PDB file of C-alpha atoms in Angstrom:
ATOM      1  CA  MET A 158      56.969  -3.874 -47.586  1.00 85.00           C
ATOM      2  CA  ARG A 159      53.536  -2.311 -47.143  1.00 93.00           C
ATOM      3  CA  ASN A 160      52.395  -3.898 -50.392  1.00 96.00           C
ATOM      4  CA  ASP A 161      53.509  -7.363 -49.342  1.00 97.00           C
ATOM      5  CA  ALA A 162      50.803  -9.877 -48.486  1.00 98.00           C
ATOM      6  CA  ILE A 163      49.275 -10.783 -45.135  1.00 98.00           C
ATOM      7  CA  GLY A 164      50.124 -14.401 -44.364  1.00 98.00           C
ATOM      8  CA  VAL A 165      47.501 -16.558 -42.658  1.00 98.00           C
ATOM      9  CA  PHE A 166      47.861 -20.185 -41.612  1.00 97.00           C
ATOM     10  CA  ASP A 167      45.662 -22.778 -39.981  1.00 94.00           C
ATOM     11  CA  SER A 168      45.583 -26.523 -39.428  1.00 90.00           C
ATOM     12  CA  GLY A 169      42.924 -26.834 -42.113  1.00 86.00           C
ATOM     13  CA  MET A 170      40.171 -24.575 -43.384  1.00 87.00           C
ATOM     14  CA  GLY A 171      38.946 -22.836 -40.234  1.00 85.00           C
ATOM     15  CA  GLY A 172      41.287 -19.915 -40.791  1.00 90.00           C
ATOM     16  CA  LEU A 173      39.196 -18.982 -43.800  1.00 91.00           C
ATOM     17  CA  THR A 174      36.843 -17.291 -41.335  1.00 88.00           C
ATOM     18  CA  ALA A 175      39.703 -14.868 -40.636  1.00 92.00           C
ATOM     19  CA  VAL A 176      40.336 -14.466 -44.367  1.00 93.00           C
ATOM     20  CA  LYS A 177      36.669 -13.614 -44.897  1.00 91.00           C
ATOM     21  CA  GLU A 178      36.890 -10.824 -42.320  1.00 93.00           C
ATOM     22  CA  LEU A 179      40.204  -9.569 -43.740  1.00 96.00           C
ATOM     23  CA  ASN A 180      38.641  -9.349 -47.194  1.00 94.00           C
ATOM     24  CA  ALA A 181      35.788  -7.299 -45.730  1.00 95.00           C
ATOM     25  CA  ILE A 182      37.824  -4.824 -43.691  1.00 97.00           C
ATOM     26  CA  LEU A 183      41.026  -4.682 -45.781  1.00 97.00           C
ATOM     27  CA  PRO A 184      39.781  -5.186 -49.350  1.00 96.00           C
ATOM     28  CA  HIS A 185      42.982  -3.912 -50.999  1.00 97.00           C
ATOM     29  CA  GLU A 186      45.338  -6.289 -49.202  1.00 98.00           C
ATOM     30  CA  ASN A 187      46.773  -9.420 -50.793  1.00 97.00           C
ATOM     31  CA  ILE A 188      46.419 -12.518 -48.632  1.00 97.00           C
ATOM     32  CA  ILE A 189      48.390 -15.754 -48.754  1.00 98.00           C
ATOM     33  CA  TYR A 190      46.673 -18.578 -46.920  1.00 97.00           C
ATOM     34  CA  PHE A 191      48.175 -21.912 -45.944  1.00 97.00           C
ATOM     35  CA  GLY A 192      45.926 -24.705 -44.727  1.00 95.00           C
ATOM     36  CA  ASP A 193      47.714 -27.772 -43.391  1.00 95.00           C
ATOM     37  CA  THR A 194      44.913 -30.050 -44.508  1.00 92.00           C
ATOM     38  CA  ALA A 195      47.139 -33.137 -44.579  1.00 93.00           C
ATOM     39  CA  ARG A 196      47.761 -32.989 -40.817  1.00 92.00           C
ATOM     40  CA  ILE A 197      44.434 -31.779 -39.444  1.00 84.00           C
ATOM     41  CA  PRO A 198      43.393 -31.809 -36.640  1.00 83.00           C
ATOM     42  CA  TYR A 199      46.016 -30.100 -34.475  1.00 88.00           C
ATOM     43  CA  GLY A 200      43.718 -30.067 -31.449  1.00 82.00           C
ATOM     44  CA  SER A 201      44.477 -33.638 -30.431  1.00 82.00           C
ATOM     45  CA  ARG A 202      48.278 -33.283 -30.747  1.00 89.00           C
ATOM     46  CA  SER A 203      50.846 -32.681 -28.025  1.00 90.00           C
ATOM     47  CA  PRO A 204      52.051 -29.087 -27.461  1.00 88.00           C
ATOM     48  CA  GLU A 205      55.488 -30.038 -28.809  1.00 91.00           C
ATOM     49  CA  THR A 206      53.978 -31.367 -32.035  1.00 94.00           C
ATOM     50  CA  VAL A 207      51.695 -28.355 -32.440  1.00 91.00           C
ATOM     51  CA  LEU A 208      54.647 -25.989 -31.990  1.00 92.00           C
ATOM     52  CA  ARG A 209      56.672 -27.879 -34.603  1.00 94.00           C
ATOM     53  CA  TYR A 210      53.784 -27.781 -37.047  1.00 95.00           C
ATOM     54  CA  ALA A 211      53.300 -24.064 -36.436  1.00 95.00           C
ATOM     55  CA  GLU A 212      56.969 -23.332 -37.066  1.00 95.00           C
ATOM     56  CA  GLU A 213      56.800 -25.270 -40.329  1.00 96.00           C
ATOM     57  CA  ASP A 214      53.598 -23.487 -41.371  1.00 97.00           C
ATOM     58  CA  ALA A 215      55.095 -20.065 -40.672  1.00 96.00           C
ATOM     59  CA  ALA A 216      58.306 -21.025 -42.503  1.00 96.00           C
ATOM     60  CA  PHE A 217      56.223 -21.881 -45.558  1.00 97.00           C
ATOM     61  CA  LEU A 218      54.550 -18.463 -45.514  1.00 97.00           C
ATOM     62  CA  ARG A 219      57.969 -16.835 -45.213  1.00 96.00           C
ATOM     63  CA  ARG A 220      58.900 -18.286 -48.593  1.00 96.00           C
ATOM     64  CA  HIS A 221      56.614 -15.566 -49.918  1.00 97.00           C
ATOM     65  CA  ALA A 222      56.723 -11.819 -49.400  1.00 97.00           C
ATOM     66  CA  VAL A 223      54.593 -11.344 -46.272  1.00 98.00           C
ATOM     67  CA  LYS A 224      54.491  -8.352 -43.949  1.00 98.00           C
ATOM     68  CA  MET A 225      52.494  -9.988 -41.159  1.00 97.00           C
ATOM     69  CA  ILE A 226      51.567 -13.504 -40.073  1.00 97.00           C
ATOM     70  CA  ILE A 227      48.295 -14.536 -38.451  1.00 96.00           C
ATOM     71  CA  ALA A 228      48.012 -17.911 -36.754  1.00 95.00           C
ATOM     72  CA  ALA A 229      44.294 -18.339 -37.436  1.00 94.00           C
ATOM     73  CA  CYS A 230      44.184 -21.477 -35.347  1.00 91.00           C
ATOM     74  CA  GLY A 231      43.034 -21.609 -31.742  1.00 88.00           C
ATOM     75  CA  THR A 232      45.231 -24.587 -30.937  1.00 88.00           C
ATOM     76  CA  VAL A 233      48.404 -22.990 -32.293  1.00 92.00           C
ATOM     77  CA  SER A 234      47.577 -19.657 -30.681  1.00 91.00           C
ATOM     78  CA  SER A 235      47.091 -21.350 -27.325  1.00 89.00           C
ATOM     79  CA  VAL A 236      50.321 -23.337 -27.513  1.00 88.00           C
ATOM     80  CA  VAL A 237      52.481 -20.364 -28.525  1.00 88.00           C
ATOM     81  CA  ALA A 238      50.782 -17.834 -26.249  1.00 79.00           C
ATOM     82  CA  ASP A 239      53.611 -17.902 -23.687  1.00 71.00           C
ATOM     83  CA  ARG A 240      56.475 -18.771 -26.029  1.00 75.00           C
ATOM     84  CA  PRO A 241      58.517 -16.562 -28.377  1.00 70.00           C
ATOM     85  CA  PHE A 242      57.402 -17.577 -31.831  1.00 78.00           C
ATOM     86  CA  ILE A 243      57.655 -14.808 -34.411  1.00 87.00           C
ATOM     87  CA  THR A 244      59.415 -11.635 -33.336  1.00 87.00           C
ATOM     88  CA  ASP A 245      60.726 -10.039 -36.533  1.00 91.00           C
ATOM     89  CA  LEU A 246      57.313  -9.521 -38.180  1.00 93.00           C
ATOM     90  CA  PRO A 247      53.964  -8.312 -36.868  1.00 94.00           C
ATOM     91  CA  PHE A 248      52.231 -11.429 -35.583  1.00 94.00           C
ATOM     92  CA  THR A 249      49.034 -12.364 -33.859  1.00 94.00           C
ATOM     93  CA  GLY A 250      47.190 -15.486 -32.946  1.00 94.00           C
ATOM     94  CA  VAL A 251      43.513 -15.545 -32.075  1.00 94.00           C
ATOM     95  CA  VAL A 252      43.658 -15.799 -28.268  1.00 95.00           C
ATOM     96  CA  LEU A 253      44.475 -12.211 -27.320  1.00 94.00           C
ATOM     97  CA  PRO A 254      42.126 -10.510 -29.826  1.00 96.00           C
ATOM     98  CA  ALA A 255      39.182 -12.737 -28.864  1.00 96.00           C
ATOM     99  CA  SER A 256      39.881 -12.339 -25.148  1.00 97.00           C
ATOM    100  CA  LEU A 257      39.974  -8.548 -25.419  1.00 97.00           C
ATOM    101  CA  ALA A 258      36.660  -8.588 -27.296  1.00 98.00           C
ATOM    102  CA  ALA A 259      35.052 -10.875 -24.715  1.00 98.00           C
ATOM    103  CA  CYS A 260      36.163  -8.695 -21.819  1.00 98.00           C
ATOM    104  CA  ALA A 261      34.622  -5.676 -23.545  1.00 98.00           C
ATOM    105  CA  ALA A 262      31.392  -7.515 -24.358  1.00 98.00           C
ATOM    106  CA  THR A 263      30.491  -9.251 -21.087  1.00 98.00           C
ATOM    107  CA  ARG A 264      27.855  -7.586 -18.925  1.00 97.00           C
ATOM    108  CA  ASN A 265      27.654 -10.051 -16.055  1.00 98.00           C
ATOM    109  CA  GLY A 266      31.334 -10.948 -15.836  1.00 98.00           C
ATOM    110  CA  LYS A 267      30.833 -14.562 -16.952  1.00 98.00           C
ATOM    111  CA  VAL A 268      32.607 -15.681 -20.120  1.00 98.00           C
ATOM    112  CA  GLY A 269      32.502 -19.097 -21.757  1.00 98.00           C
ATOM    113  CA  ILE A 270      35.112 -20.619 -24.043  1.00 98.00           C
ATOM    114  CA  ILE A 271      34.698 -23.518 -26.434  1.00 97.00           C
ATOM    115  CA  GLY A 272      37.680 -24.915 -28.282  1.00 94.00           C
ATOM    116  CA  THR A 273      39.712 -27.974 -29.143  1.00 89.00           C
ATOM    117  CA  PRO A 274      41.012 -30.171 -26.317  1.00 90.00           C
ATOM    118  CA  ALA A 275      44.505 -28.704 -26.735  1.00 87.00           C
ATOM    119  CA  THR A 276      43.169 -25.156 -26.495  1.00 90.00           C
ATOM    120  CA  VAL A 277      41.142 -25.881 -23.382  1.00 93.00           C
ATOM    121  CA  ARG A 278      43.983 -27.817 -21.711  1.00 90.00           C
ATOM    122  CA  SER A 279      46.374 -24.916 -22.254  1.00 91.00           C
ATOM    123  CA  GLY A 280      44.246 -22.480 -20.249  1.00 94.00           C
ATOM    124  CA  SER A 281      45.402 -19.742 -22.631  1.00 93.00           C
ATOM    125  CA  TYR A 282      42.087 -17.929 -22.884  1.00 95.00           C
ATOM    126  CA  GLU A 283      41.587 -17.961 -19.115  1.00 96.00           C
ATOM    127  CA  LYS A 284      45.055 -16.467 -18.619  1.00 95.00           C
ATOM    128  CA  ALA A 285      44.489 -13.773 -21.236  1.00 95.00           C
ATOM    129  CA  ILE A 286      41.073 -12.834 -19.836  1.00 97.00           C
ATOM    130  CA  ARG A 287      42.184 -12.746 -16.219  1.00 95.00           C
ATOM    131  CA  LYS A 288      45.176 -10.618 -17.186  1.00 95.00           C
ATOM    132  CA  GLN A 289      42.699  -8.057 -18.520  1.00 95.00           C
ATOM    133  CA  ASN A 290      40.142  -8.443 -15.743  1.00 97.00           C
ATOM    134  CA  PRO A 291      40.742 -10.892 -12.869  1.00 97.00           C
ATOM    135  CA  GLU A 292      37.128 -10.471 -11.722  1.00 97.00           C
ATOM    136  CA  ILE A 293      35.718 -12.265 -14.771  1.00 98.00           C
ATOM    137  CA  SER A 294      34.570 -15.846 -14.239  1.00 97.00           C
ATOM    138  CA  VAL A 295      35.630 -18.207 -17.027  1.00 97.00           C
ATOM    139  CA  THR A 296      34.091 -21.567 -18.013  1.00 98.00           C
ATOM    140  CA  ALA A 297      35.806 -23.624 -20.718  1.00 97.00           C
ATOM    141  CA  GLN A 298      34.532 -26.643 -22.636  1.00 97.00           C
ATOM    142  CA  ALA A 299      36.392 -28.816 -25.134  1.00 96.00           C
ATOM    143  CA  CYS A 300      34.424 -29.645 -28.293  1.00 95.00           C
ATOM    144  CA  PRO A 301      36.578 -32.194 -30.146  1.00 90.00           C
ATOM    145  CA  LEU A 302      33.960 -33.299 -32.682  1.00 94.00           C
ATOM    146  CA  PHE A 303      33.091 -29.839 -34.003  1.00 93.00           C
ATOM    147  CA  VAL A 304      36.112 -29.640 -36.323  1.00 87.00           C
ATOM    148  CA  HIS A 305      35.309 -32.993 -37.907  1.00 87.00           C
ATOM    149  CA  LEU A 306      31.632 -32.099 -38.323  1.00 92.00           C
ATOM    150  CA  VAL A 307      32.464 -28.804 -40.008  1.00 88.00           C
ATOM    151  CA  GLU A 308      35.184 -30.266 -42.225  1.00 80.00           C
ATOM    152  CA  ASN A 309      32.747 -32.944 -43.384  1.00 83.00           C
ATOM    153  CA  GLY A 310      29.946 -30.515 -44.175  1.00 84.00           C
ATOM    154  CA  TYR A 311      27.615 -31.227 -41.217  1.00 92.00           C
ATOM    155  CA  THR A 312      26.823 -27.535 -40.948  1.00 91.00           C
ATOM    156  CA  ASP A 313      23.139 -27.140 -41.778  1.00 93.00           C
ATOM    157  CA  PHE A 314      21.123 -25.392 -39.081  1.00 96.00           C
ATOM    158  CA  HIS A 315      18.782 -28.344 -38.769  1.00 96.00           C
ATOM    159  CA  ASN A 316      21.421 -31.085 -38.947  1.00 97.00           C
ATOM    160  CA  PRO A 317      20.387 -33.469 -36.158  1.00 97.00           C
ATOM    161  CA  VAL A 318      23.878 -34.879 -35.584  1.00 97.00           C
ATOM    162  CA  THR A 319      25.552 -31.503 -35.126  1.00 97.00           C
ATOM    163  CA  ARG A 320      22.713 -30.184 -32.982  1.00 98.00           C
ATOM    164  CA  LEU A 321      22.852 -33.234 -30.705  1.00 98.00           C
ATOM    165  CA  VAL A 322      26.610 -32.896 -30.256  1.00 98.00           C
ATOM    166  CA  ALA A 323      26.311 -29.138 -29.682  1.00 98.00           C
ATOM    167  CA  GLU A 324      23.609 -29.578 -27.060  1.00 98.00           C
ATOM    168  CA  GLU A 325      25.888 -31.847 -25.046  1.00 97.00           C
ATOM    169  CA  TYR A 326      28.978 -29.661 -25.420  1.00 98.00           C
ATOM    170  CA  LEU A 327      27.201 -26.394 -24.602  1.00 98.00           C
ATOM    171  CA  ASP A 328      25.427 -27.665 -21.500  1.00 98.00           C
ATOM    172  CA  LEU A 329      28.286 -26.726 -19.171  1.00 97.00           C
ATOM    173  CA  VAL A 330      28.635 -23.119 -20.355  1.00 98.00           C
ATOM    174  CA  ARG A 331      24.869 -22.620 -20.375  1.00 97.00           C
ATOM    175  CA  ARG A 332      24.574 -23.832 -16.777  1.00 97.00           C
ATOM    176  CA  ALA A 333      27.411 -21.465 -15.826  1.00 98.00           C
ATOM    177  CA  GLY A 334      25.236 -18.516 -16.885  1.00 98.00           C
ATOM    178  CA  VAL A 335      27.722 -16.963 -19.310  1.00 98.00           C
ATOM    179  CA  ASP A 336      26.571 -13.967 -21.309  1.00 98.00           C
ATOM    180  CA  THR A 337      29.552 -14.071 -23.684  1.00 98.00           C
ATOM    181  CA  LEU A 338      30.949 -17.109 -25.478  1.00 98.00           C
ATOM    182  CA  ILE A 339      34.269 -17.225 -27.311  1.00 98.00           C
ATOM    183  CA  LEU A 340      34.274 -19.500 -30.335  1.00 97.00           C
ATOM    184  CA  GLY A 341      37.854 -20.503 -29.634  1.00 93.00           C
ATOM    185  CA  CYS A 342      38.403 -22.455 -32.840  1.00 90.00           C
ATOM    186  CA  THR A 343      38.113 -20.786 -36.229  1.00 87.00           C
ATOM    187  CA  HIS A 344      35.968 -23.658 -37.501  1.00 88.00           C
ATOM    188  CA  TYR A 345      33.171 -22.895 -35.064  1.00 93.00           C
ATOM    189  CA  PRO A 346      31.721 -19.765 -36.734  1.00 92.00           C
ATOM    190  CA  VAL A 347      30.603 -22.033 -39.573  1.00 91.00           C
ATOM    191  CA  ILE A 348      28.029 -23.506 -37.162  1.00 95.00           C
ATOM    192  CA  ARG A 349      27.467 -20.181 -35.422  1.00 96.00           C
ATOM    193  CA  GLU A 350      23.704 -20.249 -36.013  1.00 96.00           C
ATOM    194  CA  ILE A 351      23.344 -23.604 -34.260  1.00 98.00           C
ATOM    195  CA  ILE A 352      25.438 -22.422 -31.327  1.00 98.00           C
ATOM    196  CA  ALA A 353      23.546 -19.137 -31.111  1.00 98.00           C
ATOM    197  CA  ASP A 354      20.209 -20.932 -31.168  1.00 98.00           C
ATOM    198  CA  LEU A 355      21.205 -23.234 -28.315  1.00 98.00           C
ATOM    199  CA  MET A 356      22.849 -20.514 -26.223  1.00 98.00           C
ATOM    200  CA  GLY A 357      20.016 -18.006 -26.589  1.00 97.00           C
ATOM    201  CA  GLU A 358      19.748 -14.468 -27.897  1.00 95.00           C
ATOM    202  CA  ASP A 359      21.167 -12.890 -24.728  1.00 96.00           C
ATOM    203  CA  VAL A 360      24.579 -14.514 -25.215  1.00 98.00           C
ATOM    204  CA  THR A 361      27.146 -12.649 -27.334  1.00 98.00           C
ATOM    205  CA  LEU A 362      29.275 -14.885 -29.544  1.00 98.00           C
ATOM    206  CA  ILE A 363      32.873 -13.856 -30.204  1.00 98.00           C
ATOM    207  CA  SER A 364      34.481 -15.205 -33.391  1.00 95.00           C
ATOM    208  CA  SER A 365      38.193 -15.667 -32.732  1.00 93.00           C
ATOM    209  CA  GLY A 366      39.067 -15.501 -36.429  1.00 92.00           C
ATOM    210  CA  ALA A 367      37.151 -12.288 -37.049  1.00 93.00           C
ATOM    211  CA  GLU A 368      38.661 -10.641 -33.975  1.00 96.00           C
ATOM    212  CA  ALA A 369      42.161 -11.662 -35.110  1.00 95.00           C
ATOM    213  CA  ALA A 370      41.526  -9.968 -38.447  1.00 95.00           C
ATOM    214  CA  LYS A 371      40.434  -6.744 -36.722  1.00 96.00           C
ATOM    215  CA  TYR A 372      43.486  -6.896 -34.459  1.00 96.00           C
ATOM    216  CA  ALA A 373      45.722  -7.406 -37.509  1.00 96.00           C
ATOM    217  CA  ARG A 374      44.323  -4.265 -39.113  1.00 97.00           C
ATOM    218  CA  HIS A 375      45.110  -2.341 -35.931  1.00 96.00           C
ATOM    219  CA  CYS A 376      48.693  -3.674 -35.895  1.00 95.00           C
ATOM    220  CA  LEU A 377      49.264  -2.752 -39.534  1.00 97.00           C
ATOM    221  CA  GLU A 378      47.812   0.727 -38.988  1.00 96.00           C
ATOM    222  CA  GLN A 379      50.108   1.305 -36.020  1.00 96.00           C
ATOM    223  CA  GLN A 380      53.184   0.302 -37.999  1.00 95.00           C
ATOM    224  CA  ASP A 381      52.146   2.156 -41.159  1.00 96.00           C
ATOM    225  CA  LEU A 382      52.063  -1.087 -43.130  1.00 97.00           C
ATOM    226  CA  LEU A 383      48.634  -0.870 -44.732  1.00 97.00           C
ATOM    227  CA  THR A 384      48.852  -1.163 -48.502  1.00 97.00           C
ATOM    228  CA  ASP A 385      48.602   1.930 -50.648  1.00 95.00           C
ATOM    229  CA  ARG A 386      47.162  -0.207 -53.461  1.00 92.00           C
ATOM    230  CA  GLN A 387      43.814   1.077 -54.717  1.00 92.00           C
ATOM    231  CA  THR A 388      42.812  -2.030 -56.628  1.00 95.00           C
ATOM    232  CA  ALA A 389      41.212  -5.083 -55.050  1.00 94.00           C
ATOM    233  CA  GLY A 390      43.598  -7.434 -53.308  1.00 95.00           C
ATOM    234  CA  GLU A 391      44.081 -11.057 -54.299  1.00 95.00           C
ATOM    235  CA  ASN A 392      43.804 -14.239 -52.250  1.00 95.00           C
ATOM    236  CA  THR A 393      46.191 -17.112 -52.927  1.00 97.00           C
ATOM    237  CA  TYR A 394      45.603 -20.431 -51.205  1.00 96.00           C
ATOM    238  CA  TYR A 395      48.033 -23.254 -50.501  1.00 97.00           C
ATOM    239  CA  VAL A 396      47.066 -26.598 -48.979  1.00 96.00           C
ATOM    240  CA  SER A 397      49.094 -29.638 -48.016  1.00 96.00           C
ATOM    241  CA  ASP A 398      46.473 -32.103 -49.258  1.00 95.00           C
ATOM    242  CA  SER A 399      43.855 -32.229 -52.017  1.00 93.00           C
ATOM    243  CA  THR A 400      43.045 -28.941 -53.748  1.00 93.00           C
ATOM    244  CA  GLU A 401      39.809 -30.448 -55.022  1.00 91.00           C
ATOM    245  CA  LEU A 402      38.523 -31.179 -51.513  1.00 87.00           C
ATOM    246  CA  PHE A 403      39.593 -27.726 -50.387  1.00 89.00           C
ATOM    247  CA  ILE A 404      37.691 -26.026 -53.189  1.00 89.00           C
ATOM    248  CA  GLU A 405      34.609 -28.167 -52.518  1.00 83.00           C
ATOM    249  CA  ASN A 406      34.506 -27.081 -48.875  1.00 81.00           C
ATOM    250  CA  VAL A 407      35.447 -23.413 -49.214  1.00 81.00           C
ATOM    251  CA  GLU A 408      31.827 -22.292 -49.499  1.00 76.00           C
ATOM    252  CA  ASN A 409      31.146 -23.528 -45.950  1.00 73.00           C
ATOM    253  CA  PHE A 410      33.662 -21.003 -44.632  1.00 76.00           C
ATOM    254  CA  LEU A 411      33.460 -18.072 -47.053  1.00 76.00           C
ATOM    255  CA  GLN A 412      29.774 -18.369 -48.050  1.00 73.00           C
ATOM    256  CA  GLN A 413      30.942 -18.090 -51.642  1.00 74.00           C
ATOM    257  CA  ASP A 414      32.988 -20.013 -54.176  1.00 76.00           C
ATOM    258  CA  VAL A 415      36.744 -19.716 -53.898  1.00 80.00           C
ATOM    259  CA  VAL A 416      38.091 -16.572 -55.568  1.00 80.00           C
ATOM    260  CA  GLY A 417      41.806 -16.879 -56.157  1.00 88.00           C
ATOM    261  CA  LYS A 418      44.312 -19.533 -57.109  1.00 93.00           C
ATOM    262  CA  VAL A 419      44.643 -22.750 -55.118  1.00 94.00           C
ATOM    263  CA  PHE A 420      47.853 -24.764 -55.059  1.00 96.00           C
ATOM    264  CA  ARG A 421      48.951 -27.963 -53.405  1.00 96.00           C
ATOM    265  CA  CYS A 422      52.319 -27.698 -51.697  1.00 94.00           C
ATOM    266  CA  SER A 423      54.727 -29.586 -49.472  1.00 88.00           C
ATOM    267  CA  LEU A 424      56.430 -28.202 -46.404  1.00 84.00           C
TER     268      LEU A 424
END
């Protein structure tokens, strides 16, 4: 089982930020990625719909030999945070890993969260943070347009549309005086430089996807499931919509061309 793949799923392409970190810290592991690009975005769906989608996404990954599943989607992670979801395999979403990192990083006890409307409505990050440290003050802001901007390539540091939207969204967390900001959707690290510029150099940004990857490594180490393969691992990508559009946009998330096979699939 230790040489089985790590399964990663997301509503679209944002979970590739977790894949990028996995490739960096676990270079010998095989990764199977599923992006539900036909049904993006999840962030505007009801919790019941998000849970159904997540169950279908995980079931698809289980058609392959996987030893762990990562829900690299802030919306899914928030919806399933308090519900049994996957219990027979190592599993993590992004909420707990990012919350632990934020609690360790904050110096003034003020943490901001930006995410999809569904993530913010769920209060999942606030619950996770306050479980670790009830003294931390939390300010959350929904950023519904960010996913669409990233998916459509509006990611340049100087892009006036994205900067204008970001200025409005980030106003609340800036006024709250946070010194740590969780990027609670795995799309957001793609515009990290814009967010960092607007928040200022004294604010630590926490990438939920990257923290989930680090947490996954810890889980696999604990359960002695790290591969003993010495050769480089392989990435295999599945999407529920156009492979061509996926390949065109991969560079925004991985900062390189796609390396690995890409297939279109149905659930």
